[in-house]
Coordinates of N, CA and C and ligand atoms in Angstrom, one line a residue:
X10 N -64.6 95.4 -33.0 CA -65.8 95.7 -33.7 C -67.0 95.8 -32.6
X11 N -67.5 96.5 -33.1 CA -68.9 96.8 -31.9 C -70.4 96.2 -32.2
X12 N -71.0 96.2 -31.3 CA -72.2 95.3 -31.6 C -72.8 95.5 -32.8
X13 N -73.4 97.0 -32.7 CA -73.6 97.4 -34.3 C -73.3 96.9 -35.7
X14 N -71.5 97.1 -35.8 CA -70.7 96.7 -36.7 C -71.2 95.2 -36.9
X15 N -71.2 94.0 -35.9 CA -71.3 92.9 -36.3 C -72.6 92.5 -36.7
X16 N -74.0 93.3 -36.1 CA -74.7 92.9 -37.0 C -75.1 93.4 -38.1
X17 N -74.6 94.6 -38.5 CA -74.5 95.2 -39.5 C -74.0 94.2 -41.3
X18 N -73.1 93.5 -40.3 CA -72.3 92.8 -41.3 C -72.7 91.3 -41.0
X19 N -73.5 90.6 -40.4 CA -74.2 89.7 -40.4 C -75.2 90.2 -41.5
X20 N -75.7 90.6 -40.9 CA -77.4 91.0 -42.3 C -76.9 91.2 -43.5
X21 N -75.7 91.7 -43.6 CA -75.4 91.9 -45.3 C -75.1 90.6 -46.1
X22 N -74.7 90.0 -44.6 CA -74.2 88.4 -45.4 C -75.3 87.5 -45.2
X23 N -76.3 87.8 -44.7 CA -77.2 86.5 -44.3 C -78.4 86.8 -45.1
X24 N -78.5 88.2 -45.1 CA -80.8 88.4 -46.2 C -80.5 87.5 -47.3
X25 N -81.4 87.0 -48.0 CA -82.5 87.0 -47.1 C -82.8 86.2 -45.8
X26 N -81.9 85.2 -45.2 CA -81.9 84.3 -44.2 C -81.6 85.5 -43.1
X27 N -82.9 85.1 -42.4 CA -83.0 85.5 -40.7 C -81.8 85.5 -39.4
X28 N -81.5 86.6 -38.8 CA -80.7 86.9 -38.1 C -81.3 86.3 -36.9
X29 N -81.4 85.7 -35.9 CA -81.8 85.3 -34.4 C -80.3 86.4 -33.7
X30 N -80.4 87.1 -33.0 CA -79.3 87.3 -32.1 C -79.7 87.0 -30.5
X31 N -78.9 85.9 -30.3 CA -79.3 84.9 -29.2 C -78.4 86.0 -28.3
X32 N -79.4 86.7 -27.3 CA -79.0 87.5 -26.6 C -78.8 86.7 -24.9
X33 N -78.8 85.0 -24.8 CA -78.7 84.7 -23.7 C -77.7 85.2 -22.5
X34 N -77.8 85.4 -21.3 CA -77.0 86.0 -20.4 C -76.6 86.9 -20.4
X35 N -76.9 87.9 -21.8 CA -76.3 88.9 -22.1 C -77.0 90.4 -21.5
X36 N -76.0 91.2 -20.6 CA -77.3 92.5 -20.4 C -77.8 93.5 -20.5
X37 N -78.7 94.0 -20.3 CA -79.5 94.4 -21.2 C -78.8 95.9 -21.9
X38 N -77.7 96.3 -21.4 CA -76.7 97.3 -22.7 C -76.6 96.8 -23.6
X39 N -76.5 95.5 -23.8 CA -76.0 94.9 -24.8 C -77.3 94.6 -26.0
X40 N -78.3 94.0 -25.0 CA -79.5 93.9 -26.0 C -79.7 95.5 -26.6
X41 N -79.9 96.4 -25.6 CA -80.2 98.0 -26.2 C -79.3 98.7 -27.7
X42 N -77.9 97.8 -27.4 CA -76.9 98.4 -28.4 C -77.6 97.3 -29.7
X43 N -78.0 96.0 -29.3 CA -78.3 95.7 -30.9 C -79.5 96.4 -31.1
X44 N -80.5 96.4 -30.4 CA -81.9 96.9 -30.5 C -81.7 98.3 -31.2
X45 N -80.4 99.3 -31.0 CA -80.3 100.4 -31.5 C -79.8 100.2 -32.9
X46 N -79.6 98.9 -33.2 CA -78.2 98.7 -35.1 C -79.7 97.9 -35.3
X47 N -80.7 98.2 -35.4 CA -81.9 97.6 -36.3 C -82.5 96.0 -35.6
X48 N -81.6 95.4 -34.5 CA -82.0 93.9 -34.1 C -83.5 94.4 -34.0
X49 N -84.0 93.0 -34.4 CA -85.6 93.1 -33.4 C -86.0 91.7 -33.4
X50 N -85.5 90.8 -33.8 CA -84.7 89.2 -33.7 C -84.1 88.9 -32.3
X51 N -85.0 88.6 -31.0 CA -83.7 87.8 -30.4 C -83.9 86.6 -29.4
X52 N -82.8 85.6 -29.3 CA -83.2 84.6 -29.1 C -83.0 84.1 -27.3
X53 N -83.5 83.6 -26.5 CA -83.4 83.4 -25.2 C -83.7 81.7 -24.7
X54 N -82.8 81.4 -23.9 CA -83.2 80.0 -23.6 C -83.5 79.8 -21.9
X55 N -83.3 80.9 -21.5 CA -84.5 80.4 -20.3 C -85.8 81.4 -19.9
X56 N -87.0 80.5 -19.6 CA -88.1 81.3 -19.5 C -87.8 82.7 -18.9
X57 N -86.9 82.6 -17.9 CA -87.4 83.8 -16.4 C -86.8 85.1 -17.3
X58 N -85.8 84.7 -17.4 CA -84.5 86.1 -18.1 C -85.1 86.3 -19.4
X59 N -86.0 85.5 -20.4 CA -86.9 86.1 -21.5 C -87.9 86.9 -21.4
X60 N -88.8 86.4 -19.9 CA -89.8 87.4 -19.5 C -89.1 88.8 -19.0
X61 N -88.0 88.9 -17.9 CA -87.9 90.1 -17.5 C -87.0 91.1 -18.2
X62 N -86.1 90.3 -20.1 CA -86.0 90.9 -21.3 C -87.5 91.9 -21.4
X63 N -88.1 90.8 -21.8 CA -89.3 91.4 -22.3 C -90.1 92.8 -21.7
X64 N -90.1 92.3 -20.9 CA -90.5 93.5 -19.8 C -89.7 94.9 -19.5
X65 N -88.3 95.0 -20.0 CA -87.8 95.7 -19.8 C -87.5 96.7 -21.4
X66 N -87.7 95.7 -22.0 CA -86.9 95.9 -23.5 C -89.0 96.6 -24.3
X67 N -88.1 97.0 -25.5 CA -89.4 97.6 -26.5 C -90.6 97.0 -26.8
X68 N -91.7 96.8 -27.4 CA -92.3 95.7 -27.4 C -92.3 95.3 -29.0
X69 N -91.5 95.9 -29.6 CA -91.7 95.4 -31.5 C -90.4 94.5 -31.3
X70 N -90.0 94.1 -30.1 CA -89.0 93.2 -30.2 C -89.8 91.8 -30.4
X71 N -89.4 90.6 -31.5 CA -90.0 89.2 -31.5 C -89.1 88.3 -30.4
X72 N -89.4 87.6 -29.6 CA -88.7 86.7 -28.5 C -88.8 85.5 -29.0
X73 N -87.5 84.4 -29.1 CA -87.8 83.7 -29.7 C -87.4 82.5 -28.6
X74 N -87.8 81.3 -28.2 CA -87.3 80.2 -27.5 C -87.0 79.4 -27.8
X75 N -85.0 79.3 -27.5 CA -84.1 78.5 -28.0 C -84.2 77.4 -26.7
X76 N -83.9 76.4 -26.9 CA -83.4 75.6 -26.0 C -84.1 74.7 -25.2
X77 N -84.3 73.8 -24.7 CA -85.4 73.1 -23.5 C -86.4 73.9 -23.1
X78 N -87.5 73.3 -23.5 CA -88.2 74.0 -22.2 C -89.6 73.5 -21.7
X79 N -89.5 73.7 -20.6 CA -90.3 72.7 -19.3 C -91.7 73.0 -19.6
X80 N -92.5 72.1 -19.8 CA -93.9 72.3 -19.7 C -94.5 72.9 -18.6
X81 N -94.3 72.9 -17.5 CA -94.8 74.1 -16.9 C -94.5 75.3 -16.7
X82 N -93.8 75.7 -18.0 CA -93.2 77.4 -17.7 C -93.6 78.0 -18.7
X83 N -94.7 77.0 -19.7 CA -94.9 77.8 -21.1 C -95.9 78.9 -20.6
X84 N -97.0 79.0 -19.8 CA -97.7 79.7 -19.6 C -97.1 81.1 -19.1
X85 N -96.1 81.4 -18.9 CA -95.1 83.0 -18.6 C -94.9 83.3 -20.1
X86 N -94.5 82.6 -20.9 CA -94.0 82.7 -22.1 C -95.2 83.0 -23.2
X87 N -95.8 82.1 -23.5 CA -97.7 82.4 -23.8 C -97.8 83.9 -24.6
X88 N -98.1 84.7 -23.9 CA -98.4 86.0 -23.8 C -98.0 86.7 -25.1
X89 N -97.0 86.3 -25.0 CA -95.8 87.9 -26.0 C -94.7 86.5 -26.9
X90 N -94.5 85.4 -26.8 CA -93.5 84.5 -27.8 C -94.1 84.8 -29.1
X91 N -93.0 85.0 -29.3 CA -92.8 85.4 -31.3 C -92.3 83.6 -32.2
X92 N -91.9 82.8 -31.4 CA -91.6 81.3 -32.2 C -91.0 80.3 -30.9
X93 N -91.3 79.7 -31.0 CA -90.5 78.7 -30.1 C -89.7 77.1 -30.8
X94 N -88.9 77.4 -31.0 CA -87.5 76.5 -31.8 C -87.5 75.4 -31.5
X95 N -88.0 74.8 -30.4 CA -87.9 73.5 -29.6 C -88.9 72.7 -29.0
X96 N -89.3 72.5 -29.8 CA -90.4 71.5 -29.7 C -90.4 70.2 -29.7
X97 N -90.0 69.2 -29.0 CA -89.8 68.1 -29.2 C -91.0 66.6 -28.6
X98 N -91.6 67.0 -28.2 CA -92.9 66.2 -27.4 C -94.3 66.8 -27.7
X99 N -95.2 65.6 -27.7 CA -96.6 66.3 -27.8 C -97.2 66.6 -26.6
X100 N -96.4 66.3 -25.3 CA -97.1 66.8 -24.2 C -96.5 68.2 -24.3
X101 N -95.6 68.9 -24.3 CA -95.0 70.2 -24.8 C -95.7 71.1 -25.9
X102 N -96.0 70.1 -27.1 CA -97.0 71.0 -28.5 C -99.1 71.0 -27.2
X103 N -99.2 70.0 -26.5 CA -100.3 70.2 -26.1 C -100.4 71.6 -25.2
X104 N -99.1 71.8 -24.4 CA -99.4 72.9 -23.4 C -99.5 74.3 -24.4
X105 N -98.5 74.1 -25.2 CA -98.3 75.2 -25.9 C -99.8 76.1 -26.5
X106 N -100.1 74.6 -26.9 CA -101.9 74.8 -27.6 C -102.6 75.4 -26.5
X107 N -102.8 74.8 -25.4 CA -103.5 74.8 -24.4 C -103.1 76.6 -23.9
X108 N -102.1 76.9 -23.6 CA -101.7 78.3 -23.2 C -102.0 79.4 -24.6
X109 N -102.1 79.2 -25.4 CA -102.5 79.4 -26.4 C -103.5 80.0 -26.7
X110 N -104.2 79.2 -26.4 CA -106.0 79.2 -25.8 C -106.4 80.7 -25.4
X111 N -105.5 80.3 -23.9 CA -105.9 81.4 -22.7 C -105.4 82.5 -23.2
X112 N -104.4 82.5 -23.8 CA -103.7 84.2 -24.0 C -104.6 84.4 -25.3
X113 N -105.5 83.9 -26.1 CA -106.1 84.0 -27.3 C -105.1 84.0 -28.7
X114 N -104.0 83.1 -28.5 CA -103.1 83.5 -29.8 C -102.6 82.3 -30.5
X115 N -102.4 82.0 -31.7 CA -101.8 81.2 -31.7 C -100.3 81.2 -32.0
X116 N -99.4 79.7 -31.3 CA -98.1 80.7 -31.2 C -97.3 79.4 -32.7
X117 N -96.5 80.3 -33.0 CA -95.8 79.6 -33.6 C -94.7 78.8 -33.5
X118 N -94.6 77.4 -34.0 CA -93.3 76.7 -33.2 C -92.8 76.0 -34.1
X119 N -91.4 75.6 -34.0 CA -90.3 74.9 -34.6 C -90.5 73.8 -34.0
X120 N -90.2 72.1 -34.6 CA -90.4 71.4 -34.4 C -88.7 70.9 -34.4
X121 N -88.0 70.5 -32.9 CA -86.4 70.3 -32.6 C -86.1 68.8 -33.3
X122 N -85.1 68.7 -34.6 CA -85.2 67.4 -34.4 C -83.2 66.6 -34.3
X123 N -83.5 65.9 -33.5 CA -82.1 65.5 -33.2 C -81.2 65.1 -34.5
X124 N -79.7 65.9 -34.8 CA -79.1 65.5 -35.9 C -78.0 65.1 -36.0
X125 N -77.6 65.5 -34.7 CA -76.5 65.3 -34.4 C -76.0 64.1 -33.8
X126 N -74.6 63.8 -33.6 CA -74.1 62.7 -33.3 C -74.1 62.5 -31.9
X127 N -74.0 63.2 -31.0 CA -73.7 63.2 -29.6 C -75.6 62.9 -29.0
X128 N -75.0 62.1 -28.2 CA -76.2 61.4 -27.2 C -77.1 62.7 -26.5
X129 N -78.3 62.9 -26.8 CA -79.0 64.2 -26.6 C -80.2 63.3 -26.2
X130 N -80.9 64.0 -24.8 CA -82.2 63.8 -24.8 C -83.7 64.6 -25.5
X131 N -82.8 65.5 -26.2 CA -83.5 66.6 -26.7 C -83.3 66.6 -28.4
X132 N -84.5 66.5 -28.7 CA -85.0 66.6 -30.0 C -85.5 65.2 -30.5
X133 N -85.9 65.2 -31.8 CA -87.2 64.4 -32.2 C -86.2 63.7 -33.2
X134 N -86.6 62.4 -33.4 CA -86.0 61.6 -34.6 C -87.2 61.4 -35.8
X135 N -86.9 61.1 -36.5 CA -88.0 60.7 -38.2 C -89.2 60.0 -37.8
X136 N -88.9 59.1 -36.8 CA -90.3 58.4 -37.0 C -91.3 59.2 -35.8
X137 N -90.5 59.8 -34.8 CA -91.2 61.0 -33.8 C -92.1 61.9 -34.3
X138 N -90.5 62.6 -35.6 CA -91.4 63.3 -36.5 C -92.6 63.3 -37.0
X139 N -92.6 62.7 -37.8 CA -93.6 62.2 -38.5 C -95.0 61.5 -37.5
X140 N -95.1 61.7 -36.2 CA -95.9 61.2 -35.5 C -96.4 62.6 -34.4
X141 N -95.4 63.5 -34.5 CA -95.6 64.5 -33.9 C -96.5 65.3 -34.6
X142 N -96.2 65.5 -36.0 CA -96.9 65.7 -37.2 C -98.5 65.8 -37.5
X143 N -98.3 64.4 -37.0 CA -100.0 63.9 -37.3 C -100.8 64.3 -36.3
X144 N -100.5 64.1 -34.9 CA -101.3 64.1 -33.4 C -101.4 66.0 -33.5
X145 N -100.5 66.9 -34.6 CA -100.4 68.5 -34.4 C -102.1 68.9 -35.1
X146 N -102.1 67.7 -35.9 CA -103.5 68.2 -36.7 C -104.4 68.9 -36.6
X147 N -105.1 68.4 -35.3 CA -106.8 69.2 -34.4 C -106.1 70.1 -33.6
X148 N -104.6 70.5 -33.1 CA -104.8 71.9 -32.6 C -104.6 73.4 -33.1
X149 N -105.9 73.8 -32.7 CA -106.6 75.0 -33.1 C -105.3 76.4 -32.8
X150 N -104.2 76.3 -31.7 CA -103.8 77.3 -31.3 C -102.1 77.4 -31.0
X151 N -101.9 76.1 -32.2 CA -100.3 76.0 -32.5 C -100.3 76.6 -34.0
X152 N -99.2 77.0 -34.4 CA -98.7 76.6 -36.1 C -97.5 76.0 -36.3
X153 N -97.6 75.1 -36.4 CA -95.8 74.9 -37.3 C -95.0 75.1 -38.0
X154 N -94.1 75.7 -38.2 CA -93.8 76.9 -39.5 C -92.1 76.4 -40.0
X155 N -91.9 75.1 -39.3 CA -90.3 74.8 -39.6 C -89.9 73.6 -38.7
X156 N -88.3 73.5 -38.5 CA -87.7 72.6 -37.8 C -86.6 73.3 -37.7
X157 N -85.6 72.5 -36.9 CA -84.3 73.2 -36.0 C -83.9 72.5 -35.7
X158 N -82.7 72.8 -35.9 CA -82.0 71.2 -35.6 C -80.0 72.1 -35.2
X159 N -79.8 71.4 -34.2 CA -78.3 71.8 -33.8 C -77.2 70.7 -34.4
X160 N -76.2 71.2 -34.9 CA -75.2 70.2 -35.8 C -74.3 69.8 -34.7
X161 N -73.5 68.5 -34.7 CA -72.6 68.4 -33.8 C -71.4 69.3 -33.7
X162 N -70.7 69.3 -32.2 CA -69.8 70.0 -31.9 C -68.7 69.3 -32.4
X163 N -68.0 69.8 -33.2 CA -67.4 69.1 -33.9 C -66.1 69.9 -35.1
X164 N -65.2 69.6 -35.5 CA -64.3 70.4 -35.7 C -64.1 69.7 -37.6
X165 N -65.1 69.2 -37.8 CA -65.3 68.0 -39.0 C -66.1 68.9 -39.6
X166 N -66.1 69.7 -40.7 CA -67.0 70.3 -41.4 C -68.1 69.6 -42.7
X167 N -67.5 68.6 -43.1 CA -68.3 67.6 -43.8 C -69.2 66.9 -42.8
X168 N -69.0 66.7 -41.9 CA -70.1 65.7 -41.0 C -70.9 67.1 -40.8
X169 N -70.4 68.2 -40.5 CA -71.8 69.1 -40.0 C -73.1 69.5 -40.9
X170 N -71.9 69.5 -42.1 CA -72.6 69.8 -43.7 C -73.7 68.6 -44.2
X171 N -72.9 67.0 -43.7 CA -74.2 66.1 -43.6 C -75.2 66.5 -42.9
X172 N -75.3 66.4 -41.6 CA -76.3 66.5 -40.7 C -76.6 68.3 -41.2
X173 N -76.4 68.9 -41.3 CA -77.7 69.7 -42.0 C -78.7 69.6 -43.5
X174 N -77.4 68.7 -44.3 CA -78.5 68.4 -45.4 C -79.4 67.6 -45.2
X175 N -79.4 66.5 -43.9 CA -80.3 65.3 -43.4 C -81.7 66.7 -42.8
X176 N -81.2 67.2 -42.3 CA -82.2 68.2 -41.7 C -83.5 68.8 -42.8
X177 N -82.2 69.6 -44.0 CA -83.0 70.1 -45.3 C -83.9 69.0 -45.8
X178 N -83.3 67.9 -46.1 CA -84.0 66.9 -46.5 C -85.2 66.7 -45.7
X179 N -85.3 66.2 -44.8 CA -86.4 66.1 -43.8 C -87.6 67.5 -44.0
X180 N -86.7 68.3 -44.2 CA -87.7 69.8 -44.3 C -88.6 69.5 -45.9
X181 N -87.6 69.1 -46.7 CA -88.4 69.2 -48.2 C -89.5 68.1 -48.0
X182 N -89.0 67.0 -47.3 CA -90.4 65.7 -47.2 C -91.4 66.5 -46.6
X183 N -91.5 67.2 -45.6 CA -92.7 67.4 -44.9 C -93.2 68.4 -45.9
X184 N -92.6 69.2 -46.5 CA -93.1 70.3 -46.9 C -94.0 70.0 -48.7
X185 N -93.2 68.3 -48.8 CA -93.8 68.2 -50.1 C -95.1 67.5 -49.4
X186 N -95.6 67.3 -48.5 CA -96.4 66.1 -48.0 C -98.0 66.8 -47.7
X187 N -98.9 66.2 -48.0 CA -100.2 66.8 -47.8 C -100.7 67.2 -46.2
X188 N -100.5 68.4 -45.1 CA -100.5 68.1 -44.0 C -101.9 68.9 -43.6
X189 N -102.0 69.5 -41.9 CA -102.9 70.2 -41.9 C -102.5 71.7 -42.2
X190 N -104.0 72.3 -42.4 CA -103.4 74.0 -41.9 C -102.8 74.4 -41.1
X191 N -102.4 74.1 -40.1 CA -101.6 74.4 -38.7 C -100.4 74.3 -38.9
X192 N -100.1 73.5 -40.5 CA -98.8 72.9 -40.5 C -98.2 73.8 -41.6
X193 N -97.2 74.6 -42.2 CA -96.4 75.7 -43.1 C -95.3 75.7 -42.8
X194 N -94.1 74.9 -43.7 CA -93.1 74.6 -43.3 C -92.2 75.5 -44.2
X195 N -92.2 76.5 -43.7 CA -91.3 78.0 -44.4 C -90.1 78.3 -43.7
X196 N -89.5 77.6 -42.3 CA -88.4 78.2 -41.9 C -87.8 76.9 -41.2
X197 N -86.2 76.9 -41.5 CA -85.5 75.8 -41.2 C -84.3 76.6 -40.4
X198 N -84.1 76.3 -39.2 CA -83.9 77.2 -38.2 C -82.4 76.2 -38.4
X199 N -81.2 76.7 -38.6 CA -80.1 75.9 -38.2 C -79.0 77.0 -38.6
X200 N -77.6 76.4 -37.7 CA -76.6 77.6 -37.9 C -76.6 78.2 -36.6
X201 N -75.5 78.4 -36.3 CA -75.1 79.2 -34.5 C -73.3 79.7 -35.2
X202 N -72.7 80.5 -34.2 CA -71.8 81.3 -34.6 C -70.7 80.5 -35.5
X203 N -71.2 78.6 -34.8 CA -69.9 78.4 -35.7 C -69.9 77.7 -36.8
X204 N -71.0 77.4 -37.3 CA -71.2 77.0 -38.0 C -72.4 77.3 -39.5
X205 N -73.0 78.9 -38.9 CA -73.7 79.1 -39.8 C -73.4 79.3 -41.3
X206 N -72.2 79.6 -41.5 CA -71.9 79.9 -43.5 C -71.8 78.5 -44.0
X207 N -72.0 77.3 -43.1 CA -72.5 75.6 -43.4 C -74.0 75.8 -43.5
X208 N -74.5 76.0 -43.1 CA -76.1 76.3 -42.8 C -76.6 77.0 -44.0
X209 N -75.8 78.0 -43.9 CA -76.6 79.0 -45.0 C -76.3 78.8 -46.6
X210 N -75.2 77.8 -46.8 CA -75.3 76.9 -47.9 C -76.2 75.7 -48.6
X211 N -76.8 75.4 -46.7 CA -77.4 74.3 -46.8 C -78.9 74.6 -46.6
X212 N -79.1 75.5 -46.9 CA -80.4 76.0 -47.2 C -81.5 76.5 -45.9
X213 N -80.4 77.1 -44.6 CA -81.1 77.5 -43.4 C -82.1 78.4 -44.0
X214 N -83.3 79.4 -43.4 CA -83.5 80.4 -43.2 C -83.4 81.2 -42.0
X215 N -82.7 80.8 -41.1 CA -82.9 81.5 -39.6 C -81.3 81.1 -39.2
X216 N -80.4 82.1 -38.8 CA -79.4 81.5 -37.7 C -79.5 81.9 -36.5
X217 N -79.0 81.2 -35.9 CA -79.3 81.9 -34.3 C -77.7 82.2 -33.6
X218 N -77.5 83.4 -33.6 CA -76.3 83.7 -33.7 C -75.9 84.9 -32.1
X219 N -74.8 84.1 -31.4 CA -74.8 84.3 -30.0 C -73.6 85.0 -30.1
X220 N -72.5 84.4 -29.5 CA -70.9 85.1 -29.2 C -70.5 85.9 -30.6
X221 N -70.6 85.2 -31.8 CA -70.5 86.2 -32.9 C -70.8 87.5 -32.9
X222 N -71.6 87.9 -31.8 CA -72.4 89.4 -32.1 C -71.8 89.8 -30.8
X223 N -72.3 89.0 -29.7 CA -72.2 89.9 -28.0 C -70.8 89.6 -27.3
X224 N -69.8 88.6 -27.9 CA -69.0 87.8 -27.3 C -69.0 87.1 -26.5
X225 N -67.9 86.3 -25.4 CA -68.6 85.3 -25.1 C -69.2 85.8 -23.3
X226 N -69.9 84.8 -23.4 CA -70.9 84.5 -22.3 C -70.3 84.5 -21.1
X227 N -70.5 85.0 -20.2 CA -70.0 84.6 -18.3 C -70.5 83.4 -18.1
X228 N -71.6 83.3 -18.5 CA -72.2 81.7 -17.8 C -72.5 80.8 -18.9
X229 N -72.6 79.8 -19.0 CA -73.4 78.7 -20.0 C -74.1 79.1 -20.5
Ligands
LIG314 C1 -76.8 79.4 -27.3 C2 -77.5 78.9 -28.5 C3 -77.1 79.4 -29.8 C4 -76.1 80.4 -30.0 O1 -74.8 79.9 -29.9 P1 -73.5 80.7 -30.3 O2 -72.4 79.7 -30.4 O3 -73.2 81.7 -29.1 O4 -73.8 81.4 -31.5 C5 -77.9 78.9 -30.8 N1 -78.9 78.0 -30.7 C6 -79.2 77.5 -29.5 C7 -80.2 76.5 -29.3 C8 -78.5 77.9 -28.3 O5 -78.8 77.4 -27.1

């Protein structure tokens, strides 16, 4: 099947839930061939190779940032990010604001929160949450628009199906809760190739969907 074909047949199975096609490592034939079958969804996890996507690729493309990312690299990214998935610190939501500022925009972000069972330095737990939440209040040049959360690697389909309903759940509290304007909790980012038809039961709106589409990766 060809790039086309797979997202063709992703979107039939996923609208209304959001396609991400995590175009990491992948080059740029490959982004052009989805960019030609309708993509304009795509997701990247390191700064440099998102900027020089960007720069090479259309500009109604949305870039989205999956994965870690270093507070001093948000200012490259600033400019043109369409959501950023991984949010997990307020020194990270402060730069974001702060770069924000300077490019005049405000960007939109996913708050990462840890769900999985494997030892991760990356993502936010409940009471983080809920503290990340509050300190997001006064800035003028973030929005919050969801959460994201990665399920364990794992071959157990009931444990992944937990840890995403723990996810949804977490999403319905914030979303029932009185917060600020900044704060619009409309998209719950979860689901990757192997696990998204768990996801999209469990009430994702966004998958982020890699080897499914481009196959697999040369590098990490
Ligand atoms: C790489 C990546 C994906 C896509 O993974 P696949 O297994 O290739 O679908 C999704 N989310 C994040 C955060 C990633 O880093």
């Amino acid at each position: 099947m060809s790039i086309k074909n797979r997202i063709d047949a992703f979107k039939a199975e996923l609208t209304p839930c959001q396609l991400i096609a995590v175009s990491k490592t992948q080059p740029l034939p490959a982004l052009w061939e989805a960019y030609e079958a309708g993509q304009r969804l795509f997701g990247e996890n390191k700064v440099q190779e998102m900027v020089a996507k960007y720069e090479a690729l259309p500009k109604d493309i949305e870039w989205h940032l999956l994965g870690h990312l270093q507070t001093n690299k948000v200012k490259y990214i600033a400019p043109f990010v369409s959501l950023i998935h991984s949010v997990d610190s307020l020194k990270l939501l402060l730069e974001i604001d702060k770069q924000g500022k300077k490019s005049k925009r405000i960007i939109s972000c996913l708050l990462q929160i840890h769900i999985a069972q494997e030892e991760t330095k990356f993502g936010l737990n409940e009471v983080e949450l809920l503290d990340l939440v509050k300190q997001a209040s006064p800035l003028s040049n973030v929005r919050i628009i969801g959460l994201m959360g990665m399920a364990s690697l794992t071959e157990n389909n009931q444990q992944i199906r937990q840890e995403f309903q723990h996810l949804k759940k977490l999403f319905d509290t914030l979303k029932g809760m009185e917060l600020s304007t900044n704060i619009h909790m409309t998209e719950l980012s979860m689901g990757m190739s192997s696990d998204y038809s768990i996801a999209l039961q469990e009430g994702s709106t966004m998958v982020r969907i890699g080897t499914a589409i481009f196959g697999n990766r040369s590098t990490p």
